[in-house]
Amino acid sequence: MISLVEAQEIVIGGCEPVAPVIVDCQQMSGRVVAQDVVATEFIPPFDNTAVDGFAVRAQDVTTAGVELEVLGVIGAGHVASYEIGAGQSARIMTGAPMPRGADAVVMIEDATVLSPTRVQINKPARVGEAIRKIGEDVRAGDVVFKSGALINSAGIGVLAGINARKVMSYPKLRVAMLSTGDELVIDGSELKPGQIRESNLTMLSAMIAATGCEVINLGIIEDDEQKLEATLRDVAQRCDAIVTSGGVGQGDFDVVKIVLSRIAEMQWMQMAIKPAKPFAFGKLATSDARVIPIFGLPGNPVSSMISFELLARPALRKMMGHTKNLMRPTVRAIVDAPMKRKQDGKIHFMRVFGEFGDDGRLHVRDTGPQGSHQLASTALANGLALVPDGQGLAIGAEVEVMMLA
Ligand code: AMP
Ligand code: MG
């Protein structure tokens, strides 16, 4: 057996970022930029008002109660043709460009409208008050995103705001996913003796998509060496990684193992964790001279989910240019229900639900049965508690929890 850390070194260390491409800014949410993004425009592009109110000359409004002439109304998107002179003002709406001559805005709440052309200002004004200056958010020439930065929803807003319509970025990986096992039924038909319903393909496809990848769903592959090899060789030409479920355990000599060993350079691992002990990692050379990783997950649903989290997800993130937070964050939590286990030299990943208490600490309790086939209790978890080797943890003990959501 190897430790989880050793397995992560092999798997994550064995994957490299793929070649960057040019991406439309609209498609950039959740992606990493592969080159500094330099602004060519200012945000805001001109001085404008931060509030609805009256554009004034601060020197005219040094005391409360001053009356001014109102020259007109300036809406956002419109430029005043006039200049504000002594004793004058303009009604102005948030985002509208400041009229020439004005150097402050008094908010509507601090003014009394006397008539369409007269206003009383009920508060002294300061120069620059309620004005958003050109370039206050972003200046032309600024590096708004360094190479390697993750673009979130606000990020695509910024890209749109500086008119960076095309960005050099890591692409969405195309990840092929297949499930193996003669016992699996996927089409909703009645179960025959010995059959079970497929769950991993559905679950892992969702996990791959949530990692920011495009899923190529290959379905369940039957027990046929030629067919599996042909499927894998074919999909390798049009994908960046392959995820398989099932057939990587020690007792297994099914077609997945035979075919993967033949066509790829595989490492069959046994990790000192529970669940998810077996894992296979391999590299497959494609006919277009790329080398793509294969993540061979165990078939037990909980094991496949946890090994995807611990090994495949961080590796896929690295391939998509992520350098930070490859792994999920962990939090020290308080154990609210006993976490029983036996000493076996492994870290146990216990499915838990955590909530922050009045003490500001995360409190966790298990979500139910912890077998590697028991996905229902796993589905209720928002974290995995890393229960160290030993006799388990008592109420009140501290435990490290990997937050899943
Ligand atoms: P394996 O890793 O292929 O030896 O499978 C281990 C266990 O997981 C067996 O009980 C399988 O029936 C079950 N299993 C394998 N693949 C799936 C799947 N796609 N969905 C649900 N259970 C599965
Ligand atoms: Mg199997």
mmCIF file of N, CA, C and O in Angstrom, residues 205-296:
data_model
loop_
_atom_site.group_PDB
_atom_site.id
_atom_site.type_symbol
_atom_site.label_atom_id
_atom_site.label_comp_id
_atom_site.label_asym_id
_atom_site.label_seq_id
_atom_site.Cartn_x
_atom_site.Cartn_y
_atom_site.Cartn_z
ATOM 1 N N SER A 205 -20.203 11.680 -14.290
ATOM 2 C CA SER A 205 -20.398 12.662 -15.366
ATOM 3 C C SER A 205 -20.711 14.021 -14.757
ATOM 4 O O SER A 205 -20.187 15.049 -15.203
ATOM 5 N N ALA A 206 -21.540 14.017 -13.715
ATOM 6 C CA ALA A 206 -21.879 15.284 -13.046
ATOM 7 C C ALA A 206 -20.646 15.870 -12.357
ATOM 8 O O ALA A 206 -20.432 17.088 -12.363
ATOM 9 N N MET A 207 -19.834 15.006 -11.777
ATOM 10 C CA MET A 207 -18.633 15.505 -11.084
ATOM 11 C C MET A 207 -17.612 16.064 -12.085
ATOM 12 O O MET A 207 -16.944 17.063 -11.817
ATOM 13 N N ILE A 208 -17.498 15.408 -13.229
ATOM 14 C CA ILE A 208 -16.562 15.884 -14.264
ATOM 15 C C ILE A 208 -17.038 17.255 -14.778
ATOM 16 O O ILE A 208 -16.250 18.193 -14.917
ATOM 17 N N ALA A 209 -18.354 17.346 -15.003
ATOM 18 C CA ALA A 209 -18.906 18.622 -15.480
ATOM 19 C C ALA A 209 -18.704 19.712 -14.430
ATOM 20 O O ALA A 209 -18.334 20.840 -14.755
ATOM 21 N N ALA A 210 -18.906 19.356 -13.154
ATOM 22 C CA ALA A 210 -18.745 20.345 -12.084
ATOM 23 C C ALA A 210 -17.291 20.767 -11.921
ATOM 24 O O ALA A 210 -16.999 21.826 -11.358
ATOM 25 N N THR A 211 -16.372 19.956 -12.431
ATOM 26 C CA THR A 211 -14.948 20.317 -12.388
ATOM 27 C C THR A 211 -14.622 21.304 -13.516
ATOM 28 O O THR A 211 -13.518 21.840 -13.577
ATOM 29 N N GLY A 212 -15.583 21.534 -14.382
ATOM 30 C CA GLY A 212 -15.379 22.494 -15.467
ATOM 31 C C GLY A 212 -14.986 21.839 -16.776
ATOM 32 O O GLY A 212 -14.430 22.494 -17.661
ATOM 33 N N CYS A 213 -15.264 20.546 -16.896
ATOM 34 C CA CYS A 213 -14.898 19.815 -18.112
ATOM 35 C C CYS A 213 -16.141 19.471 -18.917
ATOM 36 O O CYS A 213 -17.251 19.468 -18.402
ATOM 37 N N GLU A 214 -15.877 19.156 -20.173
ATOM 38 C CA GLU A 214 -16.927 18.670 -21.062
ATOM 39 C C GLU A 214 -16.906 17.145 -20.975
ATOM 40 O O GLU A 214 -15.829 16.560 -21.015
ATOM 41 N N VAL A 215 -18.060 16.520 -20.851
ATOM 42 C CA VAL A 215 -18.097 15.057 -20.686
ATOM 43 C C VAL A 215 -18.415 14.373 -22.012
ATOM 44 O O VAL A 215 -19.348 14.766 -22.706
ATOM 45 N N ILE A 216 -17.616 13.393 -22.349
ATOM 46 C CA ILE A 216 -17.954 12.513 -23.480
ATOM 47 C C ILE A 216 -18.398 11.202 -22.843
ATOM 48 O O ILE A 216 -17.574 10.442 -22.339
ATOM 49 N N ASN A 217 -19.701 10.981 -22.830
ATOM 50 C CA ASN A 217 -20.251 9.827 -22.111
ATOM 51 C C ASN A 217 -20.251 8.596 -23.016
ATOM 52 O O ASN A 217 -20.986 8.526 -23.990
ATOM 53 N N LEU A 218 -19.413 7.637 -22.680
ATOM 54 C CA LEU A 218 -19.283 6.426 -23.514
ATOM 55 C C LEU A 218 -20.197 5.297 -23.036
ATOM 56 O O LEU A 218 -20.229 4.224 -23.649
ATOM 57 N N GLY A 219 -20.893 5.526 -21.933
ATOM 58 C CA GLY A 219 -21.839 4.530 -21.446
ATOM 59 C C GLY A 219 -21.150 3.352 -20.779
ATOM 60 O O GLY A 219 -20.009 3.446 -20.329
ATOM 61 N N ILE A 220 -21.855 2.234 -20.765
ATOM 62 C CA ILE A 220 -21.302 1.011 -20.163
ATOM 63 C C ILE A 220 -20.635 0.215 -21.268
ATOM 64 O O ILE A 220 -21.206 -0.010 -22.322
ATOM 65 N N ILE A 221 -19.421 -0.187 -21.010
ATOM 66 C CA ILE A 221 -18.701 -0.988 -22.001
ATOM 67 C C ILE A 221 -18.772 -2.447 -21.579
ATOM 68 O O ILE A 221 -18.473 -2.806 -20.442
ATOM 69 N N GLU A 222 -19.203 -3.275 -22.517
ATOM 70 C CA GLU A 222 -19.364 -4.701 -22.212
ATOM 71 C C GLU A 222 -18.013 -5.396 -22.134
ATOM 72 O O GLU A 222 -16.989 -4.844 -22.469
ATOM 73 N N ASP A 223 -18.146 -6.617 -21.751
ATOM 74 C CA ASP A 223 -17.008 -7.503 -21.555
ATOM 75 C C ASP A 223 -16.389 -7.962 -22.864
ATOM 76 O O ASP A 223 -16.407 -9.141 -23.165
ATOM 77 N N ASP A 224 -15.876 -7.061 -23.623
ATOM 78 C CA ASP A 224 -15.369 -7.434 -24.939
ATOM 79 C C ASP A 224 -14.080 -6.644 -25.179
ATOM 80 O O ASP A 224 -14.108 -5.432 -25.360
ATOM 81 N N GLU A 225 -12.972 -7.378 -25.144
ATOM 82 C CA GLU A 225 -11.658 -6.727 -25.257
ATOM 83 C C GLU A 225 -11.515 -5.861 -26.504
ATOM 84 O O GLU A 225 -11.053 -4.726 -26.429
ATOM 85 N N GLN A 226 -11.890 -6.442 -27.646
ATOM 86 C CA GLN A 226 -11.725 -5.721 -28.918
ATOM 87 C C GLN A 226 -12.531 -4.424 -28.908
ATOM 88 O O GLN A 226 -12.049 -3.371 -29.307
ATOM 89 N N LYS A 227 -13.759 -4.557 -28.408
ATOM 90 C CA LYS A 227 -14.656 -3.401 -28.421
ATOM 91 C C LYS A 227 -14.135 -2.303 -27.485
ATOM 92 O O LYS A 227 -14.110 -1.123 -27.832
ATOM 93 N N LEU A 228 -13.692 -2.703 -26.306
ATOM 94 C CA LEU A 228 -13.179 -1.723 -25.348
ATOM 95 C C LEU A 228 -11.926 -1.042 -25.897
ATOM 96 O O LEU A 228 -11.795 0.183 -25.835
ATOM 97 N N GLU A 229 -11.030 -1.824 -26.466
ATOM 98 C CA GLU A 229 -9.804 -1.239 -27.008
ATOM 99 C C GLU A 229 -10.128 -0.256 -28.144
ATOM 100 O O GLU A 229 -9.596 0.856 -28.187
ATOM 101 N N ALA A 230 -11.023 -0.671 -29.009
ATOM 102 C CA ALA A 230 -11.392 0.197 -30.137
ATOM 103 C C ALA A 230 -12.047 1.481 -29.618
ATOM 104 O O ALA A 230 -11.738 2.583 -30.094
ATOM 105 N N THR A 231 -12.911 1.349 -28.622
ATOM 106 C CA THR A 231 -13.587 2.524 -28.050
ATOM 107 C C THR A 231 -12.569 3.490 -27.452
ATOM 108 O O THR A 231 -12.618 4.702 -27.689
ATOM 109 N N LEU A 232 -11.631 2.946 -26.685
ATOM 110 C CA LEU A 232 -10.641 3.797 -26.023
ATOM 111 C C LEU A 232 -9.707 4.464 -27.041
ATOM 112 O O LEU A 232 -9.425 5.654 -26.949
ATOM 113 N N ARG A 233 -9.250 3.704 -28.022
ATOM 114 C CA ARG A 233 -8.342 4.281 -29.034
ATOM 115 C C ARG A 233 -9.052 5.364 -29.845
ATOM 116 O O ARG A 233 -8.462 6.387 -30.172
ATOM 117 N N ASP A 234 -10.319 5.115 -30.130
ATOM 118 C CA ASP A 234 -11.076 6.083 -30.909
ATOM 119 C C ASP A 234 -11.304 7.365 -30.110
ATOM 120 O O ASP A 234 -11.040 8.471 -30.584
ATOM 121 N N VAL A 235 -11.749 7.223 -28.869
ATOM 122 C CA VAL A 235 -12.081 8.423 -28.095
ATOM 123 C C VAL A 235 -10.816 9.199 -27.734
ATOM 124 O O VAL A 235 -10.850 10.423 -27.576
ATOM 125 N N ALA A 236 -9.695 8.501 -27.615
ATOM 126 C CA ALA A 236 -8.435 9.172 -27.262
ATOM 127 C C ALA A 236 -8.080 10.278 -28.258
ATOM 128 O O ALA A 236 -7.452 11.271 -27.902
ATOM 129 N N GLN A 237 -8.531 10.119 -29.498
ATOM 130 C CA GLN A 237 -8.213 11.117 -30.533
ATOM 131 C C GLN A 237 -9.006 12.406 -30.327
ATOM 132 O O GLN A 237 -8.673 13.439 -30.891
ATOM 133 N N ARG A 238 -10.078 12.313 -29.564
ATOM 134 C CA ARG A 238 -10.926 13.501 -29.424
ATOM 135 C C ARG A 238 -11.209 13.846 -27.967
ATOM 136 O O ARG A 238 -12.207 14.474 -27.651
ATOM 137 N N CYS A 239 -10.304 13.413 -27.074
ATOM 138 C CA CYS A 239 -10.475 13.816 -25.672
ATOM 139 C C CYS A 239 -9.111 14.126 -25.049
ATOM 140 O O CYS A 239 -8.066 13.841 -25.630
ATOM 141 N N ASP A 240 -9.169 14.730 -23.861
ATOM 142 C CA ASP A 240 -7.937 15.121 -23.161
ATOM 143 C C ASP A 240 -7.651 14.238 -21.965
ATOM 144 O O ASP A 240 -6.563 14.307 -21.386
ATOM 145 N N ALA A 241 -8.634 13.443 -21.557
ATOM 146 C CA ALA A 241 -8.457 12.535 -20.420
ATOM 147 C C ALA A 241 -9.577 11.508 -20.467
ATOM 148 O O ALA A 241 -10.636 11.760 -21.061
ATOM 149 N N ILE A 242 -9.308 10.364 -19.841
ATOM 150 C CA ILE A 242 -10.315 9.299 -19.787
ATOM 151 C C ILE A 242 -10.520 8.906 -18.327
ATOM 152 O O ILE A 242 -9.552 8.757 -17.584
ATOM 153 N N VAL A 243 -11.787 8.778 -17.946
ATOM 154 C CA VAL A 243 -12.120 8.274 -16.610
ATOM 155 C C VAL A 243 -12.877 6.963 -16.802
ATOM 156 O O VAL A 243 -13.827 6.905 -17.588
ATOM 157 N N THR A 244 -12.427 5.921 -16.098
ATOM 158 C CA THR A 244 -13.164 4.662 -16.143
ATOM 159 C C THR A 244 -13.630 4.324 -14.737
ATOM 160 O O THR A 244 -13.017 4.747 -13.757
ATOM 161 N N SER A 245 -14.709 3.579 -14.664
ATOM 162 C CA SER A 245 -15.220 3.131 -13.366
ATOM 163 C C SER A 245 -15.317 1.619 -13.379
ATOM 164 O O SER A 245 -15.884 1.037 -14.298
ATOM 165 N N GLY A 246 -14.735 1.001 -12.368
ATOM 166 C CA GLY A 246 -14.846 -0.449 -12.193
ATOM 167 C C GLY A 246 -13.615 -1.193 -12.680
ATOM 168 O O GLY A 246 -12.842 -0.700 -13.507
ATOM 169 N N GLY A 247 -13.435 -2.378 -12.100
ATOM 170 C CA GLY A 247 -12.416 -3.288 -12.606
ATOM 171 C C GLY A 247 -10.969 -2.936 -12.300
ATOM 172 O O GLY A 247 -10.076 -3.340 -13.038
ATOM 173 N N VAL A 248 -10.718 -2.201 -11.213
ATOM 174 C CA VAL A 248 -9.317 -1.909 -10.887
ATOM 175 C C VAL A 248 -8.886 -2.547 -9.565
ATOM 176 O O VAL A 248 -7.770 -2.359 -9.112
ATOM 177 N N GLY A 249 -9.794 -3.339 -8.967
ATOM 178 C CA GLY A 249 -9.471 -3.995 -7.697
ATOM 179 C C GLY A 249 -8.456 -5.113 -7.907
ATOM 180 O O GLY A 249 -8.184 -5.510 -9.036
ATOM 181 N N GLN A 250 -7.949 -5.617 -6.779
ATOM 182 C CA GLN A 250 -6.885 -6.616 -6.871
ATOM 183 C C GLN A 250 -7.375 -7.955 -7.425
ATOM 184 O O GLN A 250 -6.668 -8.620 -8.156
ATOM 185 N N GLY A 251 -8.590 -8.323 -7.059
ATOM 186 C CA GLY A 251 -9.101 -9.606 -7.507
ATOM 187 C C GLY A 251 -9.605 -9.575 -8.935
ATOM 188 O O GLY A 251 -10.055 -10.572 -9.461
ATOM 189 N N ASP A 252 -9.522 -8.414 -9.542
ATOM 190 C CA ASP A 252 -10.177 -8.230 -10.827
ATOM 191 C C ASP A 252 -9.287 -8.578 -12.003
ATOM 192 O O ASP A 252 -8.189 -8.064 -12.119
ATOM 193 N N PHE A 253 -9.791 -9.403 -12.874
ATOM 194 C CA PHE A 253 -9.051 -9.656 -14.109
ATOM 195 C C PHE A 253 -9.992 -9.486 -15.281
ATOM 196 O O PHE A 253 -10.045 -10.286 -16.182
ATOM 197 N N ASP A 254 -10.758 -8.394 -15.217
ATOM 198 C CA ASP A 254 -11.716 -8.201 -16.306
ATOM 199 C C ASP A 254 -11.067 -7.452 -17.455
ATOM 200 O O ASP A 254 -9.878 -7.120 -17.432
ATOM 201 N N VAL A 255 -11.865 -7.174 -18.435
ATOM 202 C CA VAL A 255 -11.317 -6.627 -19.678
ATOM 203 C C VAL A 255 -10.656 -5.263 -19.500
ATOM 204 O O VAL A 255 -9.695 -4.959 -20.200
ATOM 205 N N VAL A 256 -11.154 -4.463 -18.568
ATOM 206 C CA VAL A 256 -10.573 -3.126 -18.371
ATOM 207 C C VAL A 256 -9.084 -3.254 -18.057
ATOM 208 O O VAL A 256 -8.235 -2.581 -18.646
ATOM 209 N N LYS A 257 -8.818 -4.151 -17.133
ATOM 210 C CA LYS A 257 -7.434 -4.321 -16.698
ATOM 211 C C LYS A 257 -6.563 -4.844 -17.841
ATOM 212 O O LYS A 257 -5.455 -4.351 -18.071
ATOM 213 N N ILE A 258 -7.078 -5.810 -18.548
ATOM 214 C CA ILE A 258 -6.315 -6.407 -19.645
ATOM 215 C C ILE A 258 -6.048 -5.365 -20.730
ATOM 216 O O ILE A 258 -4.915 -5.174 -21.183
ATOM 217 N N VAL A 259 -7.121 -4.668 -21.102
ATOM 218 C CA VAL A 259 -6.983 -3.716 -22.217
ATOM 219 C C VAL A 259 -6.127 -2.513 -21.818
ATOM 220 O O VAL A 259 -5.217 -2.121 -22.554
ATOM 221 N N LEU A 260 -6.400 -1.950 -20.628
ATOM 222 C CA LEU A 260 -5.613 -0.774 -20.217
ATOM 223 C C LEU A 260 -4.134 -1.145 -20.105
ATOM 224 O O LEU A 260 -3.255 -0.383 -20.528
ATOM 225 N N SER A 261 -3.844 -2.313 -19.549
ATOM 226 C CA SER A 261 -2.440 -2.723 -19.412
ATOM 227 C C SER A 261 -1.773 -2.855 -20.776
ATOM 228 O O SER A 261 -0.580 -2.610 -20.917
ATOM 229 N N ARG A 262 -2.557 -3.240 -21.761
ATOM 230 C CA ARG A 262 -1.995 -3.450 -23.096
ATOM 231 C C ARG A 262 -1.768 -2.129 -23.835
ATOM 232 O O ARG A 262 -0.745 -1.936 -24.469
ATOM 233 N N ILE A 263 -2.729 -1.210 -23.734
ATOM 234 C CA ILE A 263 -2.634 -0.021 -24.601
ATOM 235 C C ILE A 263 -2.013 1.189 -23.896
ATOM 236 O O ILE A 263 -1.622 2.139 -24.553
ATOM 237 N N ALA A 264 -1.957 1.171 -22.552
ATOM 238 C CA ALA A 264 -1.445 2.348 -21.841
ATOM 239 C C ALA A 264 -0.372 1.926 -20.845
ATOM 240 O O ALA A 264 -0.237 0.751 -20.524
ATOM 241 N N GLU A 265 0.361 2.961 -20.397
ATOM 242 C CA GLU A 265 1.369 2.712 -19.365
ATOM 243 C C GLU A 265 0.665 2.919 -18.030
ATOM 244 O O GLU A 265 0.386 4.057 -17.657
ATOM 245 N N MET A 266 0.336 1.834 -17.364
ATOM 246 C CA MET A 266 -0.545 1.926 -16.193
ATOM 247 C C MET A 266 0.207 1.700 -14.881
ATOM 248 O O MET A 266 1.169 0.948 -14.823
ATOM 249 N N GLN A 267 -0.303 2.364 -13.844
ATOM 250 C CA GLN A 267 0.162 2.067 -12.489
ATOM 251 C C GLN A 267 -1.049 1.641 -11.675
ATOM 252 O O GLN A 267 -2.008 2.401 -11.555
ATOM 253 N N TRP A 268 -1.009 0.456 -11.163
ATOM 254 C CA TRP A 268 -2.127 -0.067 -10.377
ATOM 255 C C TRP A 268 -1.774 0.137 -8.915
ATOM 256 O O TRP A 268 -0.811 -0.430 -8.424
ATOM 257 N N MET A 269 -2.541 0.968 -8.261
ATOM 258 C CA MET A 269 -2.162 1.364 -6.889
ATOM 259 C C MET A 269 -3.127 0.812 -5.853
ATOM 260 O O MET A 269 -4.307 0.622 -6.129
ATOM 261 N N GLN A 270 -2.596 0.639 -4.655
ATOM 262 C CA GLN A 270 -3.406 0.323 -3.487
ATOM 263 C C GLN A 270 -3.068 1.411 -2.469
ATOM 264 O O GLN A 270 -1.915 1.528 -2.054
ATOM 265 N N MET A 271 -4.055 2.198 -2.097
ATOM 266 C CA MET A 271 -3.783 3.335 -1.205
ATOM 267 C C MET A 271 -4.237 3.019 0.215
ATOM 268 O O MET A 271 -5.224 2.307 0.413
ATOM 269 N N ALA A 272 -3.544 3.613 1.166
ATOM 270 C CA ALA A 272 -3.874 3.379 2.577
ATOM 271 C C ALA A 272 -5.005 4.308 3.018
ATOM 272 O O ALA A 272 -4.853 5.130 3.929
ATOM 273 N N ILE A 273 -6.124 4.209 2.307
ATOM 274 C CA ILE A 273 -7.317 4.986 2.683
ATOM 275 C C ILE A 273 -8.531 4.073 2.599
ATOM 276 O O ILE A 273 -8.503 3.036 1.940
ATOM 277 N N LYS A 274 -9.608 4.484 3.264
ATOM 278 C CA LYS A 274 -10.851 3.729 3.205
ATOM 279 C C LYS A 274 -12.013 4.707 3.214
ATOM 280 O O LYS A 274 -12.042 5.584 4.067
ATOM 281 N N PRO A 275 -12.929 4.594 2.255
ATOM 282 C CA PRO A 275 -12.928 3.668 1.117
ATOM 283 C C PRO A 275 -11.956 4.145 0.034
ATOM 284 O O PRO A 275 -11.208 5.091 0.276
ATOM 285 N N ALA A 276 -11.998 3.490 -1.111
ATOM 286 C CA ALA A 276 -11.216 3.877 -2.293
ATOM 287 C C ALA A 276 -9.769 3.409 -2.214
ATOM 288 O O ALA A 276 -8.851 4.169 -2.504
ATOM 289 N N LYS A 277 -9.555 2.177 -1.833
ATOM 290 C CA LYS A 277 -8.185 1.658 -1.786
ATOM 291 C C LYS A 277 -7.566 1.505 -3.185
ATOM 292 O O LYS A 277 -6.478 1.998 -3.421
ATOM 293 N N PRO A 278 -8.243 0.823 -4.132
ATOM 294 C CA PRO A 278 -7.574 0.634 -5.429
ATOM 295 C C PRO A 278 -7.752 1.832 -6.341
ATOM 296 O O PRO A 278 -8.791 2.507 -6.323
ATOM 297 N N PHE A 279 -6.742 2.117 -7.103
ATOM 298 C CA PHE A 279 -6.817 3.208 -8.090
ATOM 299 C C PHE A 279 -5.817 2.893 -9.189
ATOM 300 O O PHE A 279 -4.737 2.373 -8.913
ATOM 301 N N ALA A 280 -6.195 3.208 -10.403
ATOM 302 C CA ALA A 280 -5.261 3.002 -11.513
ATOM 303 C C ALA A 280 -5.026 4.334 -12.211
ATOM 304 O O ALA A 280 -5.963 5.115 -12.394
ATOM 305 N N PHE A 281 -3.771 4.573 -12.538
ATOM 306 C CA PHE A 281 -3.447 5.799 -13.281
ATOM 307 C C PHE A 281 -2.581 5.401 -14.460
ATOM 308 O O PHE A 281 -1.656 4.602 -14.319
ATOM 309 N N GLY A 282 -2.904 5.943 -15.604
ATOM 310 C CA GLY A 282 -2.107 5.565 -16.766
ATOM 311 C C GLY A 282 -1.984 6.684 -17.773
ATOM 312 O O GLY A 282 -2.640 7.722 -17.661
ATOM 313 N N LYS A 283 -1.094 6.463 -18.727
ATOM 314 C CA LYS A 283 -0.904 7.426 -19.809
ATOM 315 C C LYS A 283 -1.040 6.706 -21.130
ATOM 316 O O LYS A 283 -0.428 5.654 -21.336
ATOM 317 N N LEU A 284 -1.832 7.295 -21.975
ATOM 318 C CA LEU A 284 -2.124 6.685 -23.263
ATOM 319 C C LEU A 284 -1.616 7.617 -24.362
ATOM 320 O O LEU A 284 -1.988 8.794 -24.405
ATOM 321 N N ALA A 285 -0.768 7.072 -25.235
ATOM 322 C CA ALA A 285 -0.255 7.867 -26.357
ATOM 323 C C ALA A 285 -1.306 7.866 -27.454
ATOM 324 O O ALA A 285 -1.841 6.812 -27.807
ATOM 325 N N THR A 286 -1.624 9.048 -27.965
ATOM 326 C CA THR A 286 -2.642 9.135 -29.017
ATOM 327 C C THR A 286 -1.947 9.170 -30.376
ATOM 328 O O THR A 286 -0.746 9.430 -30.460
ATOM 329 N N SER A 287 -2.717 8.945 -31.426
ATOM 330 C CA SER A 287 -2.109 8.925 -32.762
ATOM 331 C C SER A 287 -1.707 10.325 -33.215
ATOM 332 O O SER A 287 -0.917 10.482 -34.135
ATOM 333 N N ASP A 288 -2.256 11.373 -32.540
ATOM 334 C CA ASP A 288 -1.805 12.726 -32.889
ATOM 335 C C ASP A 288 -0.731 13.208 -31.907
ATOM 336 O O ASP A 288 -0.601 14.397 -31.632
ATOM 337 N N ALA A 289 0.044 12.258 -31.396
ATOM 338 C CA ALA A 289 1.258 12.536 -30.619
ATOM 339 C C ALA A 289 1.018 13.265 -29.309
ATOM 340 O O ALA A 289 1.862 14.014 -28.835
ATOM 341 N N ARG A 290 -0.163 13.076 -28.728
ATOM 342 C CA ARG A 290 -0.381 13.580 -27.374
ATOM 343 C C ARG A 290 -0.324 12.395 -26.420
ATOM 344 O O ARG A 290 -0.395 11.248 -26.842
ATOM 345 N N VAL A 291 -0.165 12.717 -25.148
ATOM 346 C CA VAL A 291 -0.252 11.659 -24.142
ATOM 347 C C VAL A 291 -1.359 12.078 -23.190
ATOM 348 O O VAL A 291 -1.306 13.172 -22.619
ATOM 349 N N ILE A 292 -2.376 11.240 -23.065
ATOM 350 C CA ILE A 292 -3.504 11.633 -22.210
ATOM 351 C C ILE A 292 -3.597 10.710 -21.001
ATOM 352 O O ILE A 292 -3.279 9.528 -21.084
ATOM 353 N N PRO A 293 -3.996 11.288 -19.868
ATOM 354 C CA PRO A 293 -4.105 10.462 -18.662
ATOM 355 C C PRO A 293 -5.384 9.625 -18.637
ATOM 356 O O PRO A 293 -6.409 10.031 -19.184
ATOM 357 N N ILE A 294 -5.265 8.488 -17.993
ATOM 358 C CA ILE A 294 -6.433 7.640 -17.724
ATOM 359 C C ILE A 294 -6.552 7.507 -16.207
ATOM 360 O O ILE A 294 -5.573 7.169 -15.528
ATOM 361 N N PHE A 295 -7.727 7.818 -15.697
ATOM 362 C CA PHE A 295 -7.985 7.655 -14.271
ATOM 363 C C PHE A 295 -8.904 6.454 -14.112
ATOM 364 O O PHE A 295 -10.072 6.510 -14.532
ATOM 365 N N GLY A 296 -8.373 5.378 -13.544
ATOM 366 C CA GLY A 296 -9.164 4.164 -13.364
ATOM 367 C C GLY A 296 -9.716 4.112 -11.957
ATOM 368 O O GLY A 296 -9.009 3.805 -10.992
#
